[in-house]
Amino acid sequence: MALNSLRKLIFSVFALIFFFGKVSAQDSESVAEQKNHSIFLTFGPLLMLNTDNTSNGAPSPILYSFGGGADFYFYDDFFAESRLSFFTNYYLFDGENAQPAEIENRTASVLSFMLDLTAGRRFEFGKHTLLASGGAGILARFAFLAGDVDSSDPGTTDGSTAGDDVSSINSWFWSNLNFFYPQLNLCYLYKITDALKIGCDFRAYIPLSSILSQNGLDGMIFSFAAKLCF
């Protein structure tokens, strides 16, 4: 998918979420006691599954992310959500694929931004709320030379340089749907006050590109985070 098309898709989804937020604001006149939206923060670990044992890649690194977003409630039991989270990692290029790397084998440092666009259903039991949803994650990753690595240093493959590998890593991130992650989510919240809920948020990101290329679940991401909802 071209970058311009991706931007148009993101803009369109945000426009839909905004529309549903407006609809929920109108519907809330009949359920005045119910907030039609909430803002939240998340922070916690995530596991990136690495099933490739033939390279110098890191064995399923555990990373830490933080993020924030908004839930928009409509028709009482349904909601739409947008979230942007951030984490960092080291990568190398094995000649075909970008792989998570341990610090001693790193070529690139990578800034990762996961944009979640989901929808689902809300279940409330007194002070307890359960949110079940699904949707898509768009993983925007940007690689640059890691510290103490020079662009002229040898790359991880014969004849390449570290600078070449960084370019290959960035190209790989945006090719063959490597940025697109369907996802399933489950969130539990406990009401502290009318203005504050706390809980936990679990997300499973499915590596569509790996599945289509018959690499199984390589690159799958599991996220478990604390959630503060205002």
PDB file of C-alpha atoms in Angstrom:
ATOM      1  CA  MET A   1       0.000   0.000   0.000  1.00  0.00           C
ATOM      2  CA  ALA A   2       1.427   3.362  -0.957  1.00  0.00           C
ATOM      3  CA  LEU A   3       2.183   5.794   1.866  1.00  0.00           C
ATOM      4  CA  ASN A   4      -0.378   8.301   0.566  1.00  0.00           C
ATOM      5  CA  SER A   5      -3.060   5.601   0.534  1.00  0.00           C
ATOM      6  CA  LEU A   6      -2.111   4.650   4.101  1.00  0.00           C
ATOM      7  CA  ARG A   7      -2.471   8.266   5.199  1.00  0.00           C
ATOM      8  CA  LYS A   8      -5.904   8.473   3.560  1.00  0.00           C
ATOM      9  CA  LEU A   9      -6.957   5.246   5.313  1.00  0.00           C
ATOM     10  CA  ILE A  10      -5.853   6.549   8.723  1.00  0.00           C
ATOM     11  CA  PHE A  11      -7.637   9.873   8.119  1.00  0.00           C
ATOM     12  CA  SER A  12     -10.834   8.081   7.053  1.00  0.00           C
ATOM     13  CA  VAL A  13     -10.884   5.835  10.115  1.00  0.00           C
ATOM     14  CA  PHE A  14     -10.325   8.767  12.454  1.00  0.00           C
ATOM     15  CA  ALA A  15     -13.172  10.603  10.688  1.00  0.00           C
ATOM     16  CA  LEU A  16     -15.462   7.617  11.311  1.00  0.00           C
ATOM     17  CA  ILE A  17     -14.443   7.465  14.963  1.00  0.00           C
ATOM     18  CA  PHE A  18     -15.140  11.191  15.310  1.00  0.00           C
ATOM     19  CA  PHE A  19     -18.538  10.667  13.662  1.00  0.00           C
ATOM     20  CA  PHE A  20     -19.418   7.886  16.093  1.00  0.00           C
ATOM     21  CA  GLY A  21     -18.316  10.127  18.938  1.00  0.00           C
ATOM     22  CA  LYS A  22     -20.754  12.800  17.740  1.00  0.00           C
ATOM     23  CA  VAL A  23     -23.512  10.213  17.430  1.00  0.00           C
ATOM     24  CA  SER A  24     -22.877   8.991  20.955  1.00  0.00           C
ATOM     25  CA  ALA A  25     -22.986  12.580  22.229  1.00  0.00           C
ATOM     26  CA  GLN A  26     -26.472  12.947  20.742  1.00  0.00           C
ATOM     27  CA  ASP A  27     -27.622   9.575  22.072  1.00  0.00           C
ATOM     28  CA  SER A  28     -26.355  10.421  25.546  1.00  0.00           C
ATOM     29  CA  GLU A  29     -29.334  12.763  26.051  1.00  0.00           C
ATOM     30  CA  SER A  30     -31.387   9.637  26.759  1.00  0.00           C
ATOM     31  CA  VAL A  31     -28.712   8.163  29.028  1.00  0.00           C
ATOM     32  CA  ALA A  32     -27.373  11.283  30.694  1.00  0.00           C
ATOM     33  CA  GLU A  33     -25.687   9.337  33.457  1.00  0.00           C
ATOM     34  CA  GLN A  34     -23.455   7.545  30.923  1.00  0.00           C
ATOM     35  CA  LYS A  35     -20.275   9.156  29.596  1.00  0.00           C
ATOM     36  CA  ASN A  36     -20.041   8.917  25.827  1.00  0.00           C
ATOM     37  CA  HIS A  37     -16.251   8.865  25.731  1.00  0.00           C
ATOM     38  CA  SER A  38     -13.175   8.435  27.873  1.00  0.00           C
ATOM     39  CA  ILE A  39      -9.473   9.259  27.594  1.00  0.00           C
ATOM     40  CA  PHE A  40      -6.916   6.698  28.742  1.00  0.00           C
ATOM     41  CA  LEU A  41      -3.208   6.005  29.252  1.00  0.00           C
ATOM     42  CA  THR A  42      -1.525   2.602  28.992  1.00  0.00           C
ATOM     43  CA  PHE A  43       1.912   1.344  29.960  1.00  0.00           C
ATOM     44  CA  GLY A  44       3.421  -2.116  30.254  1.00  0.00           C
ATOM     45  CA  PRO A  45       5.454  -4.898  28.613  1.00  0.00           C
ATOM     46  CA  LEU A  46       5.001  -6.545  25.250  1.00  0.00           C
ATOM     47  CA  LEU A  47       6.491  -9.699  23.764  1.00  0.00           C
ATOM     48  CA  MET A  48       7.532  -9.811  20.100  1.00  0.00           C
ATOM     49  CA  LEU A  49       7.650 -13.429  18.965  1.00  0.00           C
ATOM     50  CA  ASN A  50      10.749 -14.391  16.967  1.00  0.00           C
ATOM     51  CA  THR A  51      10.587 -17.943  15.582  1.00  0.00           C
ATOM     52  CA  ASP A  52      13.606 -17.563  13.236  1.00  0.00           C
ATOM     53  CA  ASN A  53      16.506 -19.524  14.730  1.00  0.00           C
ATOM     54  CA  THR A  54      18.770 -19.263  11.673  1.00  0.00           C
ATOM     55  CA  SER A  55      19.950 -15.660  12.157  1.00  0.00           C
ATOM     56  CA  ASN A  56      21.568 -13.543  14.853  1.00  0.00           C
ATOM     57  CA  GLY A  57      18.187 -12.144  15.811  1.00  0.00           C
ATOM     58  CA  ALA A  58      17.152 -11.739  19.417  1.00  0.00           C
ATOM     59  CA  PRO A  59      15.102 -14.556  20.963  1.00  0.00           C
ATOM     60  CA  SER A  60      11.577 -13.117  21.318  1.00  0.00           C
ATOM     61  CA  PRO A  61      12.480  -9.769  22.930  1.00  0.00           C
ATOM     62  CA  ILE A  62      10.422  -8.301  25.765  1.00  0.00           C
ATOM     63  CA  LEU A  63       9.915  -4.579  25.260  1.00  0.00           C
ATOM     64  CA  TYR A  64       8.126  -1.825  27.168  1.00  0.00           C
ATOM     65  CA  SER A  65       5.592   0.563  25.721  1.00  0.00           C
ATOM     66  CA  PHE A  66       3.465   3.477  26.766  1.00  0.00           C
ATOM     67  CA  GLY A  67       0.527   5.002  24.966  1.00  0.00           C
ATOM     68  CA  GLY A  68      -2.739   6.834  25.089  1.00  0.00           C
ATOM     69  CA  GLY A  69      -6.029   7.088  23.287  1.00  0.00           C
ATOM     70  CA  ALA A  70      -9.776   7.424  23.531  1.00  0.00           C
ATOM     71  CA  ASP A  71     -12.847   5.200  23.716  1.00  0.00           C
ATOM     72  CA  PHE A  72     -16.070   6.423  22.084  1.00  0.00           C
ATOM     73  CA  TYR A  73     -19.265   4.753  23.333  1.00  0.00           C
ATOM     74  CA  PHE A  74     -22.424   4.548  21.228  1.00  0.00           C
ATOM     75  CA  TYR A  75     -25.690   2.603  21.346  1.00  0.00           C
ATOM     76  CA  ASP A  76     -24.999   1.849  25.036  1.00  0.00           C
ATOM     77  CA  ASP A  77     -23.098  -1.419  24.655  1.00  0.00           C
ATOM     78  CA  PHE A  78     -20.770  -0.703  21.725  1.00  0.00           C
ATOM     79  CA  PHE A  79     -17.628   1.378  21.381  1.00  0.00           C
ATOM     80  CA  ALA A  80     -14.872   2.407  18.999  1.00  0.00           C
ATOM     81  CA  GLU A  81     -11.321   3.016  20.119  1.00  0.00           C
ATOM     82  CA  SER A  82      -8.149   4.646  18.849  1.00  0.00           C
ATOM     83  CA  ARG A  83      -4.791   4.281  20.589  1.00  0.00           C
ATOM     84  CA  LEU A  84      -1.219   5.267  19.781  1.00  0.00           C
ATOM     85  CA  SER A  85       1.575   3.496  21.657  1.00  0.00           C
ATOM     86  CA  PHE A  86       5.346   3.771  21.458  1.00  0.00           C
ATOM     87  CA  PHE A  87       8.297   1.442  22.050  1.00  0.00           C
ATOM     88  CA  THR A  88      11.890   0.999  20.866  1.00  0.00           C
ATOM     89  CA  ASN A  89      14.043  -1.952  19.831  1.00  0.00           C
ATOM     90  CA  TYR A  90      17.267  -2.956  18.068  1.00  0.00           C
ATOM     91  CA  TYR A  91      17.224  -4.577  14.603  1.00  0.00           C
ATOM     92  CA  LEU A  92      19.529  -6.202  12.075  1.00  0.00           C
ATOM     93  CA  PHE A  93      19.026  -7.284   8.459  1.00  0.00           C
ATOM     94  CA  ASP A  94      19.680 -10.959   7.649  1.00  0.00           C
ATOM     95  CA  GLY A  95      19.688 -10.531   3.864  1.00  0.00           C
ATOM     96  CA  GLU A  96      15.944 -11.108   3.494  1.00  0.00           C
ATOM     97  CA  ASN A  97      14.169  -9.848   6.582  1.00  0.00           C
ATOM     98  CA  ALA A  98      14.542  -7.298   9.360  1.00  0.00           C
ATOM     99  CA  GLN A  99      15.041  -9.145  12.643  1.00  0.00           C
ATOM    100  CA  PRO A 100      14.946  -7.987  16.281  1.00  0.00           C
ATOM    101  CA  ALA A 101      18.552  -7.956  17.490  1.00  0.00           C
ATOM    102  CA  GLU A 102      20.424  -8.198  20.748  1.00  0.00           C
ATOM    103  CA  ILE A 103      22.589  -5.213  21.623  1.00  0.00           C
ATOM    104  CA  GLU A 104      25.858  -6.895  20.611  1.00  0.00           C
ATOM    105  CA  ASN A 105      24.518  -7.727  17.124  1.00  0.00           C
ATOM    106  CA  ARG A 106      22.493  -4.561  16.502  1.00  0.00           C
ATOM    107  CA  THR A 107      22.749  -2.467  13.360  1.00  0.00           C
ATOM    108  CA  ALA A 108      19.801  -0.126  13.816  1.00  0.00           C
ATOM    109  CA  SER A 109      17.843   1.475  16.604  1.00  0.00           C
ATOM    110  CA  VAL A 110      14.154   1.573  15.767  1.00  0.00           C
ATOM    111  CA  LEU A 111      11.367   3.868  16.932  1.00  0.00           C
ATOM    112  CA  SER A 112       8.033   2.024  16.768  1.00  0.00           C
ATOM    113  CA  PHE A 113       4.566   3.585  16.824  1.00  0.00           C
ATOM    114  CA  MET A 114       1.532   1.288  16.912  1.00  0.00           C
ATOM    115  CA  LEU A 115      -1.763   2.883  15.871  1.00  0.00           C
ATOM    116  CA  ASP A 116      -4.743   0.779  17.005  1.00  0.00           C
ATOM    117  CA  LEU A 117      -8.162   1.265  15.402  1.00  0.00           C
ATOM    118  CA  THR A 118     -10.703  -1.089  16.933  1.00  0.00           C
ATOM    119  CA  ALA A 119     -14.362  -1.556  17.788  1.00  0.00           C
ATOM    120  CA  GLY A 120     -16.214  -3.897  20.088  1.00  0.00           C
ATOM    121  CA  ARG A 121     -18.701  -4.359  22.899  1.00  0.00           C
ATOM    122  CA  ARG A 122     -18.817  -3.236  26.507  1.00  0.00           C
ATOM    123  CA  PHE A 123     -20.134  -5.352  29.401  1.00  0.00           C
ATOM    124  CA  GLU A 124     -20.806  -3.671  32.748  1.00  0.00           C
ATOM    125  CA  PHE A 125     -21.349  -5.339  36.127  1.00  0.00           C
ATOM    126  CA  GLY A 126     -21.652  -2.691  38.814  1.00  0.00           C
ATOM    127  CA  LYS A 127     -18.182  -1.189  39.242  1.00  0.00           C
ATOM    128  CA  HIS A 128     -16.661  -3.707  36.843  1.00  0.00           C
ATOM    129  CA  THR A 129     -16.365  -3.171  33.072  1.00  0.00           C
ATOM    130  CA  LEU A 130     -15.190  -5.637  30.437  1.00  0.00           C
ATOM    131  CA  LEU A 131     -14.313  -4.436  26.923  1.00  0.00           C
ATOM    132  CA  ALA A 132     -13.926  -6.983  24.102  1.00  0.00           C
ATOM    133  CA  SER A 133     -12.849  -5.708  20.703  1.00  0.00           C
ATOM    134  CA  GLY A 134     -11.006  -6.368  17.474  1.00  0.00           C
ATOM    135  CA  GLY A 135      -9.615  -4.371  14.614  1.00  0.00           C
ATOM    136  CA  ALA A 136      -6.358  -3.375  13.010  1.00  0.00           C
ATOM    137  CA  GLY A 137      -2.972  -2.148  14.126  1.00  0.00           C
ATOM    138  CA  ILE A 138      -0.687  -0.120  11.883  1.00  0.00           C
ATOM    139  CA  LEU A 139       2.934  -0.419  13.033  1.00  0.00           C
ATOM    140  CA  ALA A 140       5.034   2.513  11.848  1.00  0.00           C
ATOM    141  CA  ARG A 141       8.742   1.797  12.398  1.00  0.00           C
ATOM    142  CA  PHE A 142      11.673   4.100  11.668  1.00  0.00           C
ATOM    143  CA  ALA A 143      15.245   2.753  11.742  1.00  0.00           C
ATOM    144  CA  PHE A 144      18.487   4.708  12.108  1.00  0.00           C
ATOM    145  CA  LEU A 145      22.070   3.701  12.860  1.00  0.00           C
ATOM    146  CA  ALA A 146      22.466   2.455  16.417  1.00  0.00           C
ATOM    147  CA  GLY A 147      24.930   4.145  18.748  1.00  0.00           C
ATOM    148  CA  ASP A 148      28.605   3.322  18.090  1.00  0.00           C
ATOM    149  CA  VAL A 149      27.706   1.923  14.642  1.00  0.00           C
ATOM    150  CA  ASP A 150      29.132   3.742  11.603  1.00  0.00           C
ATOM    151  CA  SER A 151      27.428   3.681   8.207  1.00  0.00           C
ATOM    152  CA  SER A 152      30.623   2.252   6.636  1.00  0.00           C
ATOM    153  CA  ASP A 153      30.880  -0.634   9.112  1.00  0.00           C
ATOM    154  CA  PRO A 154      30.389  -4.113   7.615  1.00  0.00           C
ATOM    155  CA  GLY A 155      26.779  -5.200   7.400  1.00  0.00           C
ATOM    156  CA  THR A 156      25.416  -8.516   8.564  1.00  0.00           C
ATOM    157  CA  THR A 157      25.544  -9.937   5.025  1.00  0.00           C
ATOM    158  CA  ASP A 158      28.546 -10.235   2.684  1.00  0.00           C
ATOM    159  CA  GLY A 159      29.287  -7.048   0.743  1.00  0.00           C
ATOM    160  CA  SER A 160      26.822  -4.831   2.629  1.00  0.00           C
ATOM    161  CA  THR A 161      27.507  -1.942   4.959  1.00  0.00           C
ATOM    162  CA  ALA A 162      25.628  -0.930   8.087  1.00  0.00           C
ATOM    163  CA  GLY A 163      24.184   2.001   6.136  1.00  0.00           C
ATOM    164  CA  ASP A 164      22.920  -0.393   3.448  1.00  0.00           C
ATOM    165  CA  ASP A 165      21.328  -2.581   6.095  1.00  0.00           C
ATOM    166  CA  VAL A 166      19.501   0.338   7.706  1.00  0.00           C
ATOM    167  CA  SER A 167      18.018   1.245   4.317  1.00  0.00           C
ATOM    168  CA  SER A 168      16.995  -2.396   3.793  1.00  0.00           C
ATOM    169  CA  ILE A 169      15.403  -2.516   7.245  1.00  0.00           C
ATOM    170  CA  ASN A 170      13.313   0.600   6.568  1.00  0.00           C
ATOM    171  CA  SER A 171      12.226  -0.766   3.186  1.00  0.00           C
ATOM    172  CA  TRP A 172      11.256  -4.087   4.765  1.00  0.00           C
ATOM    173  CA  PHE A 173       9.100  -2.379   7.407  1.00  0.00           C
ATOM    174  CA  TRP A 174       6.812  -0.938   4.705  1.00  0.00           C
ATOM    175  CA  SER A 175       6.774  -3.853   2.259  1.00  0.00           C
ATOM    176  CA  ASN A 176       4.469  -6.876   1.970  1.00  0.00           C
ATOM    177  CA  LEU A 177       2.076  -5.713   4.709  1.00  0.00           C
ATOM    178  CA  ASN A 178       4.784  -5.981   7.390  1.00  0.00           C
ATOM    179  CA  PHE A 179       3.184  -2.908   8.983  1.00  0.00           C
ATOM    180  CA  PHE A 180      -0.343  -4.341   9.185  1.00  0.00           C
ATOM    181  CA  TYR A 181      -1.476  -6.257  12.279  1.00  0.00           C
ATOM    182  CA  PRO A 182      -5.060  -7.468  12.786  1.00  0.00           C
ATOM    183  CA  GLN A 183      -5.695  -7.653  16.515  1.00  0.00           C
ATOM    184  CA  LEU A 184      -7.913  -9.021  19.282  1.00  0.00           C
ATOM    185  CA  ASN A 185      -8.246  -7.157  22.585  1.00  0.00           C
ATOM    186  CA  LEU A 186      -9.642  -7.718  26.064  1.00  0.00           C
ATOM    187  CA  CYS A 187      -9.721  -5.023  28.733  1.00  0.00           C
ATOM    188  CA  TYR A 188     -10.887  -5.042  32.360  1.00  0.00           C
ATOM    189  CA  LEU A 189     -11.638  -1.817  34.261  1.00  0.00           C
ATOM    190  CA  TYR A 190     -12.622  -1.138  37.865  1.00  0.00           C
ATOM    191  CA  LYS A 191     -14.456   2.073  38.750  1.00  0.00           C
ATOM    192  CA  ILE A 192     -12.661   4.054  41.457  1.00  0.00           C
ATOM    193  CA  THR A 193     -14.695   7.249  41.100  1.00  0.00           C
ATOM    194  CA  ASP A 194     -17.063   8.667  38.494  1.00  0.00           C
ATOM    195  CA  ALA A 195     -14.024  10.220  36.820  1.00  0.00           C
ATOM    196  CA  LEU A 196     -11.446   7.423  37.165  1.00  0.00           C
ATOM    197  CA  LYS A 197     -11.204   3.747  36.269  1.00  0.00           C
ATOM    198  CA  ILE A 198      -8.137   1.519  36.478  1.00  0.00           C
ATOM    199  CA  GLY A 199      -7.498  -1.912  35.028  1.00  0.00           C
ATOM    200  CA  CYS A 200      -5.504  -3.997  32.599  1.00  0.00           C
ATOM    201  CA  ASP A 201      -5.443  -4.326  28.836  1.00  0.00           C
ATOM    202  CA  PHE A 202      -4.395  -7.394  26.801  1.00  0.00           C
ATOM    203  CA  ARG A 203      -3.811  -7.277  23.029  1.00  0.00           C
ATOM    204  CA  ALA A 204      -2.758  -9.955  20.548  1.00  0.00           C
ATOM    205  CA  TYR A 205      -1.401  -8.607  17.254  1.00  0.00           C
ATOM    206  CA  ILE A 206      -1.503 -11.113  14.395  1.00  0.00           C
ATOM    207  CA  PRO A 207       1.358 -10.891  11.829  1.00  0.00           C
ATOM    208  CA  LEU A 208      -0.668 -11.120   8.622  1.00  0.00           C
ATOM    209  CA  SER A 209       2.403 -10.802   6.391  1.00  0.00           C
ATOM    210  CA  SER A 210       4.190 -13.699   8.121  1.00  0.00           C
ATOM    211  CA  ILE A 211       1.133 -15.915   7.821  1.00  0.00           C
ATOM    212  CA  LEU A 212       0.692 -15.115   4.124  1.00  0.00           C
ATOM    213  CA  SER A 213       4.390 -15.811   3.462  1.00  0.00           C
ATOM    214  CA  GLN A 214       4.137 -19.130   5.360  1.00  0.00           C
ATOM    215  CA  ASN A 215       6.373 -17.983   8.217  1.00  0.00           C
ATOM    216  CA  GLY A 216       3.745 -18.847  10.791  1.00  0.00           C
ATOM    217  CA  LEU A 217       3.378 -16.522  13.758  1.00  0.00           C
ATOM    218  CA  ASP A 218       6.854 -14.992  13.449  1.00  0.00           C
ATOM    219  CA  GLY A 219       6.550 -11.356  14.492  1.00  0.00           C
ATOM    220  CA  MET A 220       3.360 -11.810  16.535  1.00  0.00           C
ATOM    221  CA  ILE A 221       3.068  -9.297  19.372  1.00  0.00           C
ATOM    222  CA  PHE A 222       1.454  -9.845  22.762  1.00  0.00           C
ATOM    223  CA  SER A 223       0.848  -6.717  24.831  1.00  0.00           C
ATOM    224  CA  PHE A 224      -0.168  -6.560  28.497  1.00  0.00           C
ATOM    225  CA  ALA A 225      -0.587  -3.103  29.969  1.00  0.00           C
ATOM    226  CA  ALA A 226      -1.983  -1.233  32.927  1.00  0.00           C
ATOM    227  CA  LYS A 227      -4.753   1.167  31.890  1.00  0.00           C
ATOM    228  CA  LEU A 228      -5.897   4.430  33.490  1.00  0.00           C
ATOM    229  CA  CYS A 229      -9.208   5.690  32.159  1.00  0.00           C
ATOM    230  CA  PHE A 230     -10.458   9.262  32.754  1.00  0.00           C
TER     231      PHE A 230
END
